[in-house]
JSON list of C-alpha atoms in Angstrom, two decimals:
[
{"chain": "A", "resi": 1, "resn": "GLY", "atom": "CA", "xyz": [-13.13, 12.45, 15.36]},
{"chain": "A", "resi": 2, "resn": "THR", "atom": "CA", "xyz": [-11.89, 14.21, 12.20]},
{"chain": "A", "resi": 3, "resn": "ARG", "atom": "CA", "xyz": [-11.23, 13.88, 8.78]},
{"chain": "A", "resi": 4, "resn": "ARG", "atom": "CA", "xyz": [-7.56, 14.05, 9.12]},
{"chain": "A", "resi": 5, "resn": "GLU", "atom": "CA", "xyz": [-7.49, 11.70, 12.18]},
{"chain": "A", "resi": 6, "resn": "GLY", "atom": "CA", "xyz": [-9.74, 9.18, 10.37]},
{"chain": "A", "resi": 7, "resn": "VAL", "atom": "CA", "xyz": [-7.12, 9.45, 7.24]},
{"chain": "A", "resi": 8, "resn": "LEU", "atom": "CA", "xyz": [-3.98, 8.95, 9.35]},
{"chain": "A", "resi": 9, "resn": "SER", "atom": "CA", "xyz": [-6.01, 5.98, 11.49]},
{"chain": "A", "resi": 10, "resn": "ALA", "atom": "CA", "xyz": [-6.91, 4.36, 7.84]},
{"chain": "A", "resi": 11, "resn": "ARG", "atom": "CA", "xyz": [-3.01, 4.19, 6.77]},
{"chain": "A", "resi": 12, "resn": "GLY", "atom": "CA", "xyz": [-2.14, 3.04, 10.21]},
{"chain": "A", "resi": 13, "resn": "ALA", "atom": "CA", "xyz": [-4.61, 0.52, 10.15]},
{"chain": "A", "resi": 14, "resn": "LEU", "atom": "CA", "xyz": [-3.18, -0.81, 6.51]},
{"chain": "A", "resi": 15, "resn": "ILE", "atom": "CA", "xyz": [0.34, -1.22, 7.46]},
{"chain": "A", "resi": 16, "resn": "GLY", "atom": "CA", "xyz": [1.35, -4.90, 7.38]},
{"chain": "A", "resi": 17, "resn": "LEU", "atom": "CA", "xyz": [-1.63, -6.18, 6.02]},
{"chain": "A", "resi": 18, "resn": "PRO", "atom": "CA", "xyz": [-1.33, -8.00, 2.67]},
{"chain": "A", "resi": 19, "resn": "LYS", "atom": "CA", "xyz": [-1.85, -5.96, -0.32]},
{"chain": "A", "resi": 20, "resn": "VAL", "atom": "CA", "xyz": [-5.05, -6.50, -2.17]},
{"chain": "A", "resi": 21, "resn": "GLY", "atom": "CA", "xyz": [-6.15, -5.67, -5.83]},
{"chain": "A", "resi": 22, "resn": "GLY", "atom": "CA", "xyz": [-8.78, -2.85, -5.47]},
{"chain": "A", "resi": 23, "resn": "HIS", "atom": "CA", "xyz": [-9.00, -0.91, -2.25]},
{"chain": "A", "resi": 24, "resn": "SER", "atom": "CA", "xyz": [-9.82, -1.12, 1.03]},
{"chain": "A", "resi": 25, "resn": "ILE", "atom": "CA", "xyz": [-12.82, 0.47, 3.04]},
{"chain": "A", "resi": 26, "resn": "ILE", "atom": "CA", "xyz": [-11.47, 1.18, 7.25]},
{"chain": "A", "resi": 27, "resn": "VAL", "atom": "CA", "xyz": [-14.19, 1.23, 9.93]},
{"chain": "A", "resi": 28, "resn": "ASP", "atom": "CA", "xyz": [-13.87, 2.41, 13.15]},
{"chain": "A", "resi": 29, "resn": "ILE", "atom": "CA", "xyz": [-16.21, 1.44, 15.57]},
{"chain": "A", "resi": 30, "resn": "GLY", "atom": "CA", "xyz": [-15.85, 3.70, 18.50]},
{"chain": "A", "resi": 31, "resn": "GLY", "atom": "CA", "xyz": [-17.40, 4.55, 21.60]},
{"chain": "A", "resi": 32, "resn": "GLY", "atom": "CA", "xyz": [-19.68, 7.22, 20.89]},
{"chain": "A", "resi": 33, "resn": "SER", "atom": "CA", "xyz": [-19.59, 7.49, 16.59]},
{"chain": "A", "resi": 34, "resn": "THR", "atom": "CA", "xyz": [-18.44, 5.07, 13.63]},
{"chain": "A", "resi": 35, "resn": "GLU", "atom": "CA", "xyz": [-16.62, 6.20, 10.96]},
{"chain": "A", "resi": 36, "resn": "ALA", "atom": "CA", "xyz": [-15.54, 4.59, 7.56]},
{"chain": "A", "resi": 37, "resn": "ILE", "atom": "CA", "xyz": [-12.80, 5.97, 5.30]},
{"chain": "A", "resi": 38, "resn": "ARG", "atom": "CA", "xyz": [-12.74, 4.68, 1.77]},
{"chain": "A", "resi": 39, "resn": "GLU", "atom": "CA", "xyz": [-9.37, 4.78, 0.04]},
{"chain": "A", "resi": 40, "resn": "THR", "atom": "CA", "xyz": [-9.44, 5.67, -3.69]},
{"chain": "A", "resi": 41, "resn": "ASP", "atom": "CA", "xyz": [-6.55, 6.17, -6.10]},
{"chain": "A", "resi": 42, "resn": "THR", "atom": "CA", "xyz": [-6.29, 9.71, -4.99]},
{"chain": "A", "resi": 43, "resn": "GLY", "atom": "CA", "xyz": [-7.13, 9.77, -1.62]},
{"chain": "A", "resi": 44, "resn": "PHE", "atom": "CA", "xyz": [-9.28, 8.82, 0.87]},
{"chain": "A", "resi": 45, "resn": "LEU", "atom": "CA", "xyz": [-13.38, 9.46, 1.69]},
{"chain": "A", "resi": 46, "resn": "PHE", "atom": "CA", "xyz": [-14.53, 9.78, 4.71]},
{"chain": "A", "resi": 47, "resn": "ARG", "atom": "CA", "xyz": [-17.96, 9.51, 6.79]},
{"chain": "A", "resi": 48, "resn": "GLY", "atom": "CA", "xyz": [-19.24, 9.17, 10.19]},
{"chain": "A", "resi": 49, "resn": "VAL", "atom": "CA", "xyz": [-22.70, 8.13, 11.91]},
{"chain": "A", "resi": 50, "resn": "PRO", "atom": "CA", "xyz": [-22.95, 9.51, 15.15]},
{"chain": "A", "resi": 51, "resn": "TRP", "atom": "CA", "xyz": [-23.61, 5.68, 17.12]},
{"chain": "A", "resi": 52, "resn": "GLY", "atom": "CA", "xyz": [-20.86, 3.62, 18.52]},
{"chain": "A", "resi": 53, "resn": "ALA", "atom": "CA", "xyz": [-20.62, 0.75, 21.32]},
{"chain": "A", "resi": 54, "resn": "SER", "atom": "CA", "xyz": [-21.16, 2.94, 24.22]},
{"chain": "A", "resi": 55, "resn": "LYS", "atom": "CA", "xyz": [-23.93, 5.05, 22.67]},
{"chain": "A", "resi": 56, "resn": "ALA", "atom": "CA", "xyz": [-25.61, 1.85, 21.39]},
{"chain": "A", "resi": 57, "resn": "THR", "atom": "CA", "xyz": [-25.07, -0.06, 24.88]},
{"chain": "A", "resi": 58, "resn": "ALA", "atom": "CA", "xyz": [-27.06, 3.00, 26.32]},
{"chain": "A", "resi": 59, "resn": "ALA", "atom": "CA", "xyz": [-29.77, 2.82, 23.63]},
{"chain": "A", "resi": 60, "resn": "TRP", "atom": "CA", "xyz": [-30.49, -0.92, 23.53]},
{"chain": "A", "resi": 61, "resn": "PHE", "atom": "CA", "xyz": [-29.72, -2.24, 27.07]},
{"chain": "A", "resi": 62, "resn": "GLY", "atom": "CA", "xyz": [-29.34, 0.64, 29.21]},
{"chain": "A", "resi": 63, "resn": "ASP", "atom": "CA", "xyz": [-32.98, 1.13, 30.58]},
{"chain": "A", "resi": 64, "resn": "GLY", "atom": "CA", "xyz": [-33.37, -1.49, 32.63]},
{"chain": "A", "resi": 65, "resn": "GLN", "atom": "CA", "xyz": [-35.22, -3.79, 30.41]},
{"chain": "A", "resi": 66, "resn": "ALA", "atom": "CA", "xyz": [-33.79, -7.10, 30.33]},
{"chain": "A", "resi": 67, "resn": "LYS", "atom": "CA", "xyz": [-31.42, -8.43, 27.30]},
{"chain": "A", "resi": 68, "resn": "ARG", "atom": "CA", "xyz": [-33.97, -11.40, 26.22]},
{"chain": "A", "resi": 69, "resn": "ARG", "atom": "CA", "xyz": [-36.42, -8.96, 25.70]},
{"chain": "A", "resi": 70, "resn": "ARG", "atom": "CA", "xyz": [-34.34, -7.85, 22.79]},
{"chain": "A", "resi": 71, "resn": "THR", "atom": "CA", "xyz": [-34.41, -10.23, 20.05]},
{"chain": "A", "resi": 72, "resn": "HIS", "atom": "CA", "xyz": [-31.69, -10.89, 17.95]},
{"chain": "A", "resi": 73, "resn": "ALA", "atom": "CA", "xyz": [-33.41, -9.62, 14.80]},
{"chain": "A", "resi": 74, "resn": "ASP", "atom": "CA", "xyz": [-34.71, -6.62, 16.77]},
{"chain": "A", "resi": 75, "resn": "LEU", "atom": "CA", "xyz": [-31.33, -5.68, 17.53]},
{"chain": "A", "resi": 76, "resn": "ILE", "atom": "CA", "xyz": [-29.79, -6.39, 13.94]},
{"chain": "A", "resi": 77, "resn": "ASP", "atom": "CA", "xyz": [-32.54, -4.21, 12.48]},
{"chain": "A", "resi": 78, "resn": "GLU", "atom": "CA", "xyz": [-31.94, -1.67, 14.74]},
{"chain": "A", "resi": 79, "resn": "ALA", "atom": "CA", "xyz": [-27.69, -1.50, 13.85]},
{"chain": "A", "resi": 80, "resn": "ASP", "atom": "CA", "xyz": [-28.75, -1.29, 10.20]},
{"chain": "A", "resi": 81, "resn": "ALA", "atom": "CA", "xyz": [-30.82, 1.71, 11.58]},
{"chain": "A", "resi": 82, "resn": "VAL", "atom": "CA", "xyz": [-28.30, 3.75, 13.16]},
{"chain": "A", "resi": 83, "resn": "LEU", "atom": "CA", "xyz": [-25.68, 2.65, 10.47]},
{"chain": "A", "resi": 84, "resn": "HIS", "atom": "CA", "xyz": [-27.88, 4.24, 7.63]},
{"chain": "A", "resi": 85, "resn": "GLY", "atom": "CA", "xyz": [-25.57, 6.98, 7.19]},
{"chain": "A", "resi": 86, "resn": "LEU", "atom": "CA", "xyz": [-22.79, 5.32, 6.06]},
{"chain": "A", "resi": 87, "resn": "PRO", "atom": "CA", "xyz": [-22.94, 5.54, 2.37]},
{"chain": "A", "resi": 88, "resn": "GLY", "atom": "CA", "xyz": [-23.96, 2.55, 0.07]},
{"chain": "A", "resi": 89, "resn": "TRP", "atom": "CA", "xyz": [-20.16, 1.52, -1.01]},
{"chain": "A", "resi": 90, "resn": "ASN", "atom": "CA", "xyz": [-21.49, -2.10, -1.30]},
{"chain": "A", "resi": 91, "resn": "ARG", "atom": "CA", "xyz": [-21.63, -1.61, -4.90]},
{"chain": "A", "resi": 92, "resn": "ALA", "atom": "CA", "xyz": [-18.20, -2.03, -5.60]},
{"chain": "A", "resi": 93, "resn": "HIS", "atom": "CA", "xyz": [-17.07, -5.56, -4.42]},
{"chain": "A", "resi": 94, "resn": "ASP", "atom": "CA", "xyz": [-13.64, -5.62, -5.07]},
{"chain": "A", "resi": 95, "resn": "TYR", "atom": "CA", "xyz": [-13.26, -3.48, -1.50]},
{"chain": "A", "resi": 96, "resn": "ARG", "atom": "CA", "xyz": [-11.78, -5.24, 1.61]},
{"chain": "A", "resi": 97, "resn": "LEU", "atom": "CA", "xyz": [-13.37, -3.95, 4.54]},
{"chain": "A", "resi": 98, "resn": "VAL", "atom": "CA", "xyz": [-10.94, -3.61, 7.36]},
{"chain": "A", "resi": 99, "resn": "GLY", "atom": "CA", "xyz": [-11.94, -2.92, 10.95]},
{"chain": "A", "resi": 100, "resn": "ILE", "atom": "CA", "xyz": [-9.98, -1.03, 13.78]},
{"chain": "A", "resi": 101, "resn": "GLY", "atom": "CA", "xyz": [-10.65, -0.64, 17.17]},
{"chain": "A", "resi": 102, "resn": "GLY", "atom": "CA", "xyz": [-11.47, -2.17, 20.22]},
{"chain": "A", "resi": 103, "resn": "THR", "atom": "CA", "xyz": [-14.32, -4.32, 19.82]},
{"chain": "A", "resi": 104, "resn": "ILE", "atom": "CA", "xyz": [-13.15, -5.79, 16.71]},
{"chain": "A", "resi": 105, "resn": "VAL", "atom": "CA", "xyz": [-9.69, -6.75, 18.14]},
{"chain": "A", "resi": 106, "resn": "THR", "atom": "CA", "xyz": [-11.42, -7.85, 21.38]},
{"chain": "A", "resi": 107, "resn": "LEU", "atom": "CA", "xyz": [-13.61, -9.81, 18.90]},
{"chain": "A", "resi": 108, "resn": "ALA", "atom": "CA", "xyz": [-10.78, -11.63, 17.37]},
{"chain": "A", "resi": 109, "resn": "ALA", "atom": "CA", "xyz": [-9.47, -12.54, 20.60]},
{"chain": "A", "resi": 110, "resn": "LEU", "atom": "CA", "xyz": [-12.50, -14.00, 21.17]},
{"chain": "A", "resi": 111, "resn": "GLN", "atom": "CA", "xyz": [-12.79, -16.33, 18.57]},
{"chain": "A", "resi": 112, "resn": "THR", "atom": "CA", "xyz": [-8.84, -16.86, 18.90]},
{"chain": "A", "resi": 113, "resn": "ARG", "atom": "CA", "xyz": [-9.66, -18.14, 22.06]},
{"chain": "A", "resi": 114, "resn": "HIS", "atom": "CA", "xyz": [-6.72, -15.52, 23.58]},
{"chain": "A", "resi": 115, "resn": "ARG", "atom": "CA", "xyz": [-6.80, -15.36, 27.56]},
{"chain": "A", "resi": 116, "resn": "ARG", "atom": "CA", "xyz": [-4.85, -12.11, 26.81]},
{"chain": "A", "resi": 117, "resn": "LEU", "atom": "CA", "xyz": [-4.54, -9.52, 24.06]},
{"chain": "A", "resi": 118, "resn": "ASP", "atom": "CA", "xyz": [-1.87, -9.48, 21.82]},
{"chain": "A", "resi": 119, "resn": "PRO", "atom": "CA", "xyz": [-2.43, -7.27, 18.87]},
{"chain": "A", "resi": 120, "resn": "LYS", "atom": "CA", "xyz": [0.78, -8.69, 16.81]},
{"chain": "A", "resi": 121, "resn": "LYS", "atom": "CA", "xyz": [-0.95, -12.24, 17.12]},
{"chain": "A", "resi": 122, "resn": "LEU", "atom": "CA", "xyz": [-4.73, -10.64, 15.61]},
{"chain": "A", "resi": 123, "resn": "HIS", "atom": "CA", "xyz": [-3.34, -8.36, 13.22]},
{"chain": "A", "resi": 124, "resn": "GLY", "atom": "CA", "xyz": [-4.59, -9.20, 9.41]},
{"chain": "A", "resi": 125, "resn": "ARG", "atom": "CA", "xyz": [-7.24, -12.00, 10.96]},
{"chain": "A", "resi": 126, "resn": "GLU", "atom": "CA", "xyz": [-10.79, -12.52, 9.34]},
{"chain": "A", "resi": 127, "resn": "LEU", "atom": "CA", "xyz": [-13.75, -12.59, 10.93]},
{"chain": "A", "resi": 128, "resn": "THR", "atom": "CA", "xyz": [-16.99, -13.83, 8.94]},
{"chain": "A", "resi": 129, "resn": "ARG", "atom": "CA", "xyz": [-20.55, -12.09, 8.93]},
{"chain": "A", "resi": 130, "resn": "THR", "atom": "CA", "xyz": [-21.67, -15.69, 9.90]},
{"chain": "A", "resi": 131, "resn": "TRP", "atom": "CA", "xyz": [-19.42, -15.92, 12.98]},
{"chain": "A", "resi": 132, "resn": "LEU", "atom": "CA", "xyz": [-20.29, -12.30, 13.99]},
{"chain": "A", "resi": 133, "resn": "GLU", "atom": "CA", "xyz": [-23.75, -13.18, 13.81]},
{"chain": "A", "resi": 134, "resn": "ARG", "atom": "CA", "xyz": [-23.64, -16.34, 16.19]},
{"chain": "A", "resi": 135, "resn": "THR", "atom": "CA", "xyz": [-21.48, -14.46, 18.83]},
{"chain": "A", "resi": 136, "resn": "ALA", "atom": "CA", "xyz": [-23.62, -11.56, 18.73]},
{"chain": "A", "resi": 137, "resn": "THR", "atom": "CA", "xyz": [-26.62, -13.91, 19.75]},
{"chain": "A", "resi": 138, "resn": "ARG", "atom": "CA", "xyz": [-24.60, -15.67, 21.88]},
{"chain": "A", "resi": 139, "resn": "LEU", "atom": "CA", "xyz": [-23.07, -12.40, 23.79]},
{"chain": "A", "resi": 140, "resn": "ALA", "atom": "CA", "xyz": [-26.93, -11.28, 24.19]},
{"chain": "A", "resi": 141, "resn": "GLY", "atom": "CA", "xyz": [-27.96, -14.25, 26.09]},
{"chain": "A", "resi": 142, "resn": "LEU", "atom": "CA", "xyz": [-25.23, -14.07, 28.66]},
{"chain": "A", "resi": 143, "resn": "SER", "atom": "CA", "xyz": [-24.82, -11.92, 31.89]},
{"chain": "A", "resi": 144, "resn": "GLN", "atom": "CA", "xyz": [-21.97, -9.47, 32.52]},
{"chain": "A", "resi": 145, "resn": "PRO", "atom": "CA", "xyz": [-20.10, -11.62, 34.28]},
{"chain": "A", "resi": 146, "resn": "GLN", "atom": "CA", "xyz": [-20.12, -14.44, 31.94]},
{"chain": "A", "resi": 147, "resn": "ILE", "atom": "CA", "xyz": [-18.99, -11.99, 29.46]},
{"chain": "A", "resi": 148, "resn": "GLU", "atom": "CA", "xyz": [-16.51, -10.86, 31.63]},
{"chain": "A", "resi": 149, "resn": "ARG", "atom": "CA", "xyz": [-15.06, -14.32, 32.01]},
{"chain": "A", "resi": 150, "resn": "LEU", "atom": "CA", "xyz": [-14.78, -14.59, 28.14]},
{"chain": "A", "resi": 151, "resn": "ILE", "atom": "CA", "xyz": [-12.59, -11.57, 28.10]},
{"chain": "A", "resi": 152, "resn": "PRO", "atom": "CA", "xyz": [-10.63, -11.53, 31.04]},
{"chain": "A", "resi": 153, "resn": "PHE", "atom": "CA", "xyz": [-8.14, -8.91, 29.26]},
{"chain": "A", "resi": 154, "resn": "ASP", "atom": "CA", "xyz": [-10.70, -6.07, 29.38]},
{"chain": "A", "resi": 155, "resn": "PRO", "atom": "CA", "xyz": [-13.41, -6.09, 31.42]},
{"chain": "A", "resi": 156, "resn": "LYS", "atom": "CA", "xyz": [-14.66, -2.77, 30.93]},
{"chain": "A", "resi": 157, "resn": "ARG", "atom": "CA", "xyz": [-15.16, -3.49, 26.99]},
{"chain": "A", "resi": 158, "resn": "ALA", "atom": "CA", "xyz": [-17.41, -6.47, 28.87]},
{"chain": "A", "resi": 159, "resn": "ARG", "atom": "CA", "xyz": [-19.83, -3.58, 28.95]},
{"chain": "A", "resi": 160, "resn": "VAL", "atom": "CA", "xyz": [-20.16, -2.77, 25.46]},
{"chain": "A", "resi": 161, "resn": "ILE", "atom": "CA", "xyz": [-19.07, -5.52, 23.72]},
{"chain": "A", "resi": 162, "resn": "THR", "atom": "CA", "xyz": [-22.90, -7.01, 22.89]},
{"chain": "A", "resi": 163, "resn": "ALA", "atom": "CA", "xyz": [-23.95, -3.56, 21.49]},
{"chain": "A", "resi": 164, "resn": "GLY", "atom": "CA", "xyz": [-20.39, -3.47, 19.41]},
{"chain": "A", "resi": 165, "resn": "THR", "atom": "CA", "xyz": [-20.58, -6.84, 17.93]},
{"chain": "A", "resi": 166, "resn": "PHE", "atom": "CA", "xyz": [-24.11, -6.15, 16.63]},
{"chain": "A", "resi": 167, "resn": "LEU", "atom": "CA", "xyz": [-22.76, -2.92, 14.65]},
{"chain": "A", "resi": 168, "resn": "TRP", "atom": "CA", "xyz": [-20.13, -4.60, 13.26]},
{"chain": "A", "resi": 169, "resn": "THR", "atom": "CA", "xyz": [-22.85, -7.18, 12.02]},
{"chain": "A", "resi": 170, "resn": "GLY", "atom": "CA", "xyz": [-24.84, -4.35, 10.46]},
{"chain": "A", "resi": 171, "resn": "VAL", "atom": "CA", "xyz": [-21.38, -2.68, 8.97]},
{"chain": "A", "resi": 172, "resn": "LEU", "atom": "CA", "xyz": [-21.09, -5.96, 7.08]},
{"chain": "A", "resi": 173, "resn": "ASN", "atom": "CA", "xyz": [-25.00, -5.75, 6.55]},
{"chain": "A", "resi": 174, "resn": "ARG", "atom": "CA", "xyz": [-24.25, -2.20, 5.38]},
{"chain": "A", "resi": 175, "resn": "PHE", "atom": "CA", "xyz": [-21.50, -2.78, 2.77]},
{"chain": "A", "resi": 176, "resn": "ASP", "atom": "CA", "xyz": [-22.49, -6.18, 1.86]},
{"chain": "A", "resi": 177, "resn": "VAL", "atom": "CA", "xyz": [-19.71, -8.17, 2.66]},
{"chain": "A", "resi": 178, "resn": "ASP", "atom": "CA", "xyz": [-18.95, -11.56, 3.99]},
{"chain": "A", "resi": 179, "resn": "ARG", "atom": "CA", "xyz": [-16.05, -10.81, 6.26]},
{"chain": "A", "resi": 180, "resn": "VAL", "atom": "CA", "xyz": [-13.89, -8.64, 7.97]},
{"chain": "A", "resi": 181, "resn": "THR", "atom": "CA", "xyz": [-10.10, -7.89, 8.00]},
{"chain": "A", "resi": 182, "resn": "VAL", "atom": "CA", "xyz": [-8.57, -7.15, 11.66]},
{"chain": "A", "resi": 183, "resn": "SER", "atom": "CA", "xyz": [-6.26, -4.73, 11.88]},
{"chain": "A", "resi": 184, "resn": "ALA", "atom": "CA", "xyz": [-4.72, -4.23, 15.53]},
{"chain": "A", "resi": 185, "resn": "ARG", "atom": "CA", "xyz": [-3.37, -0.90, 13.97]},
{"chain": "A", "resi": 186, "resn": "GLY", "atom": "CA", "xyz": [-4.46, 2.59, 13.61]},
{"chain": "A", "resi": 187, "resn": "LEU", "atom": "CA", "xyz": [-3.97, 6.06, 14.41]},
{"chain": "A", "resi": 188, "resn": "ARG", "atom": "CA", "xyz": [-0.38, 6.65, 15.90]},
{"chain": "A", "resi": 189, "resn": "TRP", "atom": "CA", "xyz": [0.70, 4.06, 13.01]},
{"chain": "A", "resi": 190, "resn": "GLY", "atom": "CA", "xyz": [-0.77, 6.65, 10.95]},
{"chain": "A", "resi": 191, "resn": "VAL", "atom": "CA", "xyz": [0.81, 9.25, 12.53]},
{"chain": "A", "resi": 192, "resn": "ALA", "atom": "CA", "xyz": [4.62, 7.74, 12.84]},
{"chain": "A", "resi": 193, "resn": "ASP", "atom": "CA", "xyz": [3.79, 6.93, 8.67]},
{"chain": "A", "resi": 194, "resn": "HIS", "atom": "CA", "xyz": [2.78, 10.35, 7.90]},
{"chain": "A", "resi": 195, "resn": "LEU", "atom": "CA", "xyz": [5.70, 11.86, 9.87]},
{"chain": "A", "resi": 196, "resn": "VAL", "atom": "CA", "xyz": [8.41, 9.56, 8.02]},
{"chain": "A", "resi": 197, "resn": "GLU", "atom": "CA", "xyz": [7.15, 9.60, 4.36]},
{"chain": "A", "resi": 198, "resn": "HIS", "atom": "CA", "xyz": [5.82, 13.11, 4.65]},
{"chain": "A", "resi": 199, "resn": "ARG", "atom": "CA", "xyz": [2.53, 12.33, 2.40]},
{"chain": "A", "resi": 200, "resn": "PRO", "atom": "CA", "xyz": [-0.09, 14.79, 2.43]},
{"chain": "A", "resi": 201, "resn": "ILE", "atom": "CA", "xyz": [-3.74, 14.29, 4.04]}
]
């Protein structure tokens, strides 16, 4: 996505989340890219890498090799490697990491054992690095039909959720934080806010 879209998504993501001391880093893992937007006193810094859940699925699981031949450690290493282009913003620990996009919202639904996706109930939930790592390992050991049964509300997401979970684990490692706050909001909310508030982008 463009920087403009990223900033609007970041603004939208923060709507309705509790205020925190310090700033947020908003991360959006899409199908083909991962974008990180850092809130500052004067605006937003935007960085992206051309790796998302669909691309990682094709690279890591798409060549016919059995999932069990890729160890958890291998996949964590690969997630860390492909996210290396994200800046080392982890030096400032007063940041809150906020996640947007289908993968993180689906993971929040999985954690709460929701059988359908209700974004309002998931907005503001926190997922820990430990839980994400455990879930990545669990998903990597399941067949596609088993994953589909876990997330009946989104069978298409089942194809990319395993790689997406490893990417999220990599994001938390990259920024050296132990949890991510889930935002069920994003670009549409940011556009609406921009139209109402007329703030520069």
